[in-house]
XYZ file of C-alpha atoms in Angstrom:
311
model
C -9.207 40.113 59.217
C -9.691 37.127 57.346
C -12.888 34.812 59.384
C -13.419 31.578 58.413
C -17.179 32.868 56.506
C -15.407 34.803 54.388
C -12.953 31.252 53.005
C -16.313 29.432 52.731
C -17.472 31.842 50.417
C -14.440 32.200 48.541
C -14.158 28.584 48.512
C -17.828 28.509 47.537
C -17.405 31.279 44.580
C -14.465 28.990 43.477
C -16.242 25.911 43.097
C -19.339 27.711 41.664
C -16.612 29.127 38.845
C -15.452 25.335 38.233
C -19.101 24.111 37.941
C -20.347 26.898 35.355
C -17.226 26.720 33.431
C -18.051 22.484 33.106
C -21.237 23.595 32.418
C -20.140 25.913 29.161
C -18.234 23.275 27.877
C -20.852 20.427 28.176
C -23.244 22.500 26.570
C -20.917 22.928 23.385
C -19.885 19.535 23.288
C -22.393 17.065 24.425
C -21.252 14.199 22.981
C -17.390 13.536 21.955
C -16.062 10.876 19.691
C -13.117 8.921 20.332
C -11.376 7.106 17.172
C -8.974 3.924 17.208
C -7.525 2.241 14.218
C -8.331 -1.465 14.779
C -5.099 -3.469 15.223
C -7.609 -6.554 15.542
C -10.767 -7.376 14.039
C -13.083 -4.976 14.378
C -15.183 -6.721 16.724
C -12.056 -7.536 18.953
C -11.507 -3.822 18.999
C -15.133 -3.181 20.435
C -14.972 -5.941 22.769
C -11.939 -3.887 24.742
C -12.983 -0.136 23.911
C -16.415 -0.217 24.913
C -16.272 -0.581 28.403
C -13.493 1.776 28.714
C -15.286 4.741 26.629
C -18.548 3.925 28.786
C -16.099 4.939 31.841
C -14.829 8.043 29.886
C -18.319 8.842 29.666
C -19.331 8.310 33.453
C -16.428 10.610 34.248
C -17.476 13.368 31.378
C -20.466 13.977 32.587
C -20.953 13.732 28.800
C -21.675 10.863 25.876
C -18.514 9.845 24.445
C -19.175 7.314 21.173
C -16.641 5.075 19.626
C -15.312 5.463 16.144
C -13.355 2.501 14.868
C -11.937 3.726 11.984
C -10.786 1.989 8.441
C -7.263 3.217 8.807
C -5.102 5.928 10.218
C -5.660 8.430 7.238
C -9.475 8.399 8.292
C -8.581 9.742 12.360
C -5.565 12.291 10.393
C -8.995 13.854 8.536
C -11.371 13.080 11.450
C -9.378 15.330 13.793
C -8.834 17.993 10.826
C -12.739 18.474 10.297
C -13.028 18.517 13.723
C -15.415 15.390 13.853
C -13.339 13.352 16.250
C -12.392 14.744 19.146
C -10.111 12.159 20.912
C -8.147 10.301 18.982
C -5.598 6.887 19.707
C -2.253 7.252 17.438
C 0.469 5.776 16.561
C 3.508 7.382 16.846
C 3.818 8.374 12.899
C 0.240 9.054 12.028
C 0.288 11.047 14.905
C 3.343 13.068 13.438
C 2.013 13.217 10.170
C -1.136 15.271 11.601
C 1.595 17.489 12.950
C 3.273 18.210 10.006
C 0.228 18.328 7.916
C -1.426 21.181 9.960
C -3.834 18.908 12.308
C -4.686 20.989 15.794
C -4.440 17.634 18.061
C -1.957 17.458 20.819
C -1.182 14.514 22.963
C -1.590 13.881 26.242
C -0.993 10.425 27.276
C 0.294 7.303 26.035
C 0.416 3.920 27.244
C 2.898 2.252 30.299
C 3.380 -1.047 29.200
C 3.462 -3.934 32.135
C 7.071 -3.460 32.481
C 6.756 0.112 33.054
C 8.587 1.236 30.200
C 6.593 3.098 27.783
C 8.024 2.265 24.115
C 7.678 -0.866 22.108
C 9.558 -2.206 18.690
C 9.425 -2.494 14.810
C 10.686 -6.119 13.966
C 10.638 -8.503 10.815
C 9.046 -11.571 11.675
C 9.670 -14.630 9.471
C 8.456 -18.078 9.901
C 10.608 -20.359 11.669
C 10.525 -22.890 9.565
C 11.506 -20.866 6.585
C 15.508 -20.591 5.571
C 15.717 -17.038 6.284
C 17.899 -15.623 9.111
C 18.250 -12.113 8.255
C 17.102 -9.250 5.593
C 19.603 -9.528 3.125
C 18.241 -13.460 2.922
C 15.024 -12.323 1.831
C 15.874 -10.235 -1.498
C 12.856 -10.912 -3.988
C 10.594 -12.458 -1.095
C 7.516 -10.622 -0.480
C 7.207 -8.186 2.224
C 4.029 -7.357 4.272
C 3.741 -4.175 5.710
C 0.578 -2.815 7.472
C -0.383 0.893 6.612
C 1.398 4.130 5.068
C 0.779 5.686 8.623
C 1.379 2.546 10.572
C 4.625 3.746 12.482
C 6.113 -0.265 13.247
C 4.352 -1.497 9.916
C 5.504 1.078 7.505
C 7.892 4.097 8.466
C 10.170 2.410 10.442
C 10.751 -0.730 8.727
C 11.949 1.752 5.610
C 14.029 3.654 7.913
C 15.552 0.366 9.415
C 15.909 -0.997 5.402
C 17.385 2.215 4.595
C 20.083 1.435 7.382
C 20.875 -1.773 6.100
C 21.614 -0.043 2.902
C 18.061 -0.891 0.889
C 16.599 2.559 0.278
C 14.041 1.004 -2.211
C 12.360 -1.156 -0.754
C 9.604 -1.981 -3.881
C 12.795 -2.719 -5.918
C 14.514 -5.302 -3.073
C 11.255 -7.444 -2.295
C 9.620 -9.144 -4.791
C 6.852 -7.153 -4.083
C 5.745 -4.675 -0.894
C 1.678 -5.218 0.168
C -0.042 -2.903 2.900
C -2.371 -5.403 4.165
C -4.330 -2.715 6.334
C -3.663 -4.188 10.097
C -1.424 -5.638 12.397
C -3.237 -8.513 12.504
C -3.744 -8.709 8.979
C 0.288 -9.279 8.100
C 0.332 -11.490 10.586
C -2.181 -13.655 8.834
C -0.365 -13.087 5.898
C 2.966 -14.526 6.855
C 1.191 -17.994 8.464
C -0.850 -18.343 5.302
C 2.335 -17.417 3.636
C 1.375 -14.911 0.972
C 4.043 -12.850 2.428
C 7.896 -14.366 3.775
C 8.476 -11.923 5.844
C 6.693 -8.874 7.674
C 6.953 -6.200 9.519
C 4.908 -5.406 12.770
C 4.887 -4.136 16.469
C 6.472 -5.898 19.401
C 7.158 -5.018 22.872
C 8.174 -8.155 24.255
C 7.470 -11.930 23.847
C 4.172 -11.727 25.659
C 3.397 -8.230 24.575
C 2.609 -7.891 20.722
C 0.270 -8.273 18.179
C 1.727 -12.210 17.575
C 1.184 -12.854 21.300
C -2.494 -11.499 21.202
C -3.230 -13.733 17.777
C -1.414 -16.837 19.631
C -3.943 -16.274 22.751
C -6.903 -16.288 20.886
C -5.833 -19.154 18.203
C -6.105 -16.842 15.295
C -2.819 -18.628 13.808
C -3.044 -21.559 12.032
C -0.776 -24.181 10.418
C -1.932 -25.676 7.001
C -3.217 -28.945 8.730
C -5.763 -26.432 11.187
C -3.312 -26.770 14.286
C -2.995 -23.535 16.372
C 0.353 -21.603 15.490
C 2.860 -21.621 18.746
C 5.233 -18.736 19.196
C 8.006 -20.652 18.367
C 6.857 -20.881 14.941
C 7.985 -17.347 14.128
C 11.220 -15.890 14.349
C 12.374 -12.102 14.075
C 14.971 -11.929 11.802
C 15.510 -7.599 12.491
C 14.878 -6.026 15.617
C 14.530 -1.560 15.902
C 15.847 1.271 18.253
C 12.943 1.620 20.732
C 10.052 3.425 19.404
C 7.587 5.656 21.849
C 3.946 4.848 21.974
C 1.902 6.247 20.136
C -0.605 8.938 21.919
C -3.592 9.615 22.930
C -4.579 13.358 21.665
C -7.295 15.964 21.874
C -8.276 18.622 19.453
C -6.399 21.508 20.688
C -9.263 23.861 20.224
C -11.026 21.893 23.209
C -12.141 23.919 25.909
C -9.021 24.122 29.004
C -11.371 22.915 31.612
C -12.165 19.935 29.116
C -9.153 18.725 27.932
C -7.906 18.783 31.592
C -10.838 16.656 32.812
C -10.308 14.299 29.658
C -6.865 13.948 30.876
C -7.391 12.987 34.393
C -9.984 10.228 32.913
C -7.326 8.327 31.667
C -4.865 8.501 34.628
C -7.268 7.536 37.024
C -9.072 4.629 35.127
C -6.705 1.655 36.289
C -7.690 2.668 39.726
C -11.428 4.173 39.077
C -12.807 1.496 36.761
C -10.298 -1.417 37.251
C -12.252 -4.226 35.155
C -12.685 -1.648 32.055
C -9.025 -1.100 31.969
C -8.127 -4.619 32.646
C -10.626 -5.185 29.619
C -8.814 -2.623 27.291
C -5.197 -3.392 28.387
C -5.581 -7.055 28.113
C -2.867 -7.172 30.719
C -0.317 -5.879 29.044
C 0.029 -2.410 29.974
C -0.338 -0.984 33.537
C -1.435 2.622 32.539
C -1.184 5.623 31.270
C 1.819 8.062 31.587
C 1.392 11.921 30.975
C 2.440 12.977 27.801
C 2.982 16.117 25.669
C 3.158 16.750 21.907
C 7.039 17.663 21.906
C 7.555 13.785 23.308
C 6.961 12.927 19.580
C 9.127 15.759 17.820
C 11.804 12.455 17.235
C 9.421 11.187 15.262
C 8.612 13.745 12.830
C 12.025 13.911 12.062
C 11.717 10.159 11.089
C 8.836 10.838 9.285
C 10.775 13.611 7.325
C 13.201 11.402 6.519
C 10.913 8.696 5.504
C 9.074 11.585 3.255
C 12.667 12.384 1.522
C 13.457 8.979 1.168
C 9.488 8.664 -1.058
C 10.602 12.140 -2.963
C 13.928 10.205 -3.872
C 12.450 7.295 -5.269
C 10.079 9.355 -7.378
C 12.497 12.155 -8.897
């Protein structure tokens, strides 16, 4: 006969089990850092992380420190050594960890406002330039934004490579990783570059709109830059966001908890969210690693396409 003592102390074994196994894991990792690859200035990017890692570290039970790191490459060998433990990727530096033997899986990865959850690679030229579309721009300069950058480097071959420009160094008068998002933007309006390529989700959600809202765009006489002084000229496929991963040697109990974090913080910590999203995504939508096997293919591709050029 089951009485209701005896559920208590099953349900009281249970929850004893739960709070030792937190323990074991809290003991081994006692502090956890979380890397981002600024998009923005660095400072920008520690204006909108910190209160949101502060809240990953409320939940924890743990200390979780920020990492803004130089470039993509830098979370790739973070996560390898084992030295970052959370990591925010895009969707091709995430599947060159992958392929290059990184243990990280994902587990989330942003819902924009819209609810979708994928974004774009486009070509942005300025508007008052001549140029209307790619094959305009042979000999121009190009400005991409990192090796790894999936909407500022990988794609924008593979969408060259459709329009029948598999070498890209040779078509441009010259190809220039500027090292952000931000940083090809500033690029173009200063016009060291004609044309470049970068991430866009909509008119009011992209790297452009952010620079527009906080007046980092300016024309030569020190006016602020309006949107309508930039015009795509080459538009993707939809690309998924990038993920959030975890080292997959993480402990079950940890990775779960790390998880639920992030699904819960538009609801549990509404003004650190609202902080990090800048209103322009609504959450965060469950993810697993296979979401991104697409994109390793692309990455192959974009790997053969490198090999080509060299041989």
């Amino acid at each position: 006969m089951i009485t209701r003592r005896i559920v208590l102390a099953g349900a009281a074994a249970l929850a004893f089990t739960a709070s030792a196994s937190a323990q074991d894991w809290k003991s081994k990792y006692p502090e956890l850092t979380f890397a981002v690859v600024p998009a923005e200035n660095a400072s920008g990017v520690t204006e909108r992380w910190t209160p949101f890692v502060a809240y990953l570290s409320k939940e924890l039970g743990i200390k979780v420190t920020l990492r803004i790191a130089n470039d993509y490459a830098a979370v790739i060998e973070g996560q390898r050594a084992g030295n970052i433990h959370i990591a925010s990727y895009g969707s091709a530096s995430f599947a060159r960890a992958r392929l290059t033997g990184v243990k990280t899986d994902a587990f989330a990865n942003d819902i924009n406002a819209d609810g979708s959850t994928g974004y774009y690679s486009v070509f942005f030229v300025k508007a008052s330039s001549p140029y209307k579309s790619i094959d305009q721009l042979k000999g121009k300069n190009l400005g991409l934004v990192d090796p790894n950058s999936t909407s500022g480097n990988n794609v924008p071959r593979f969408e060259l490579d459709k329009l029948g420009i598999s070498d890209a160094d040779g078509y441009f008068g010259k190809v220039v990783f500027t090292g952000s998002h931000e940083n090809a933007m500033l690029a173009l309006s200063q016009g060291t570059v004609e044309v470049a390529a970068n991430q866009w989700t909509n008119d009011g959600d992209s790297t452009l709109a952010q620079m527009l809202h906080k007046g980092m765009l300016k024309n030569a006489d020190g006016s602020a830059m309006k949107k309508d002084d930039f015009r795509i000229v080459h538009k993707s496929a939809p690309i998924i966001n990038g993920p959030y991963a975890y080292n997959s040697d993480l402990p079950a109990d940890l990775k779960a908890a790390i998880a639920k974090a992030f699904t819960e913080s538009p609801t549990k910590d509404k003004a650190a969210f609202d902080r990090l999203s800048d209103g322009q995504k609504k959450g965060f939508n469950p993810a697993t690693t296979k979401d991104w096997d697409g994109t390793i293919e692309l990455i192959k591709f974009v790997d053969a396409l490198r090999k080509k050029k060299a041989s």
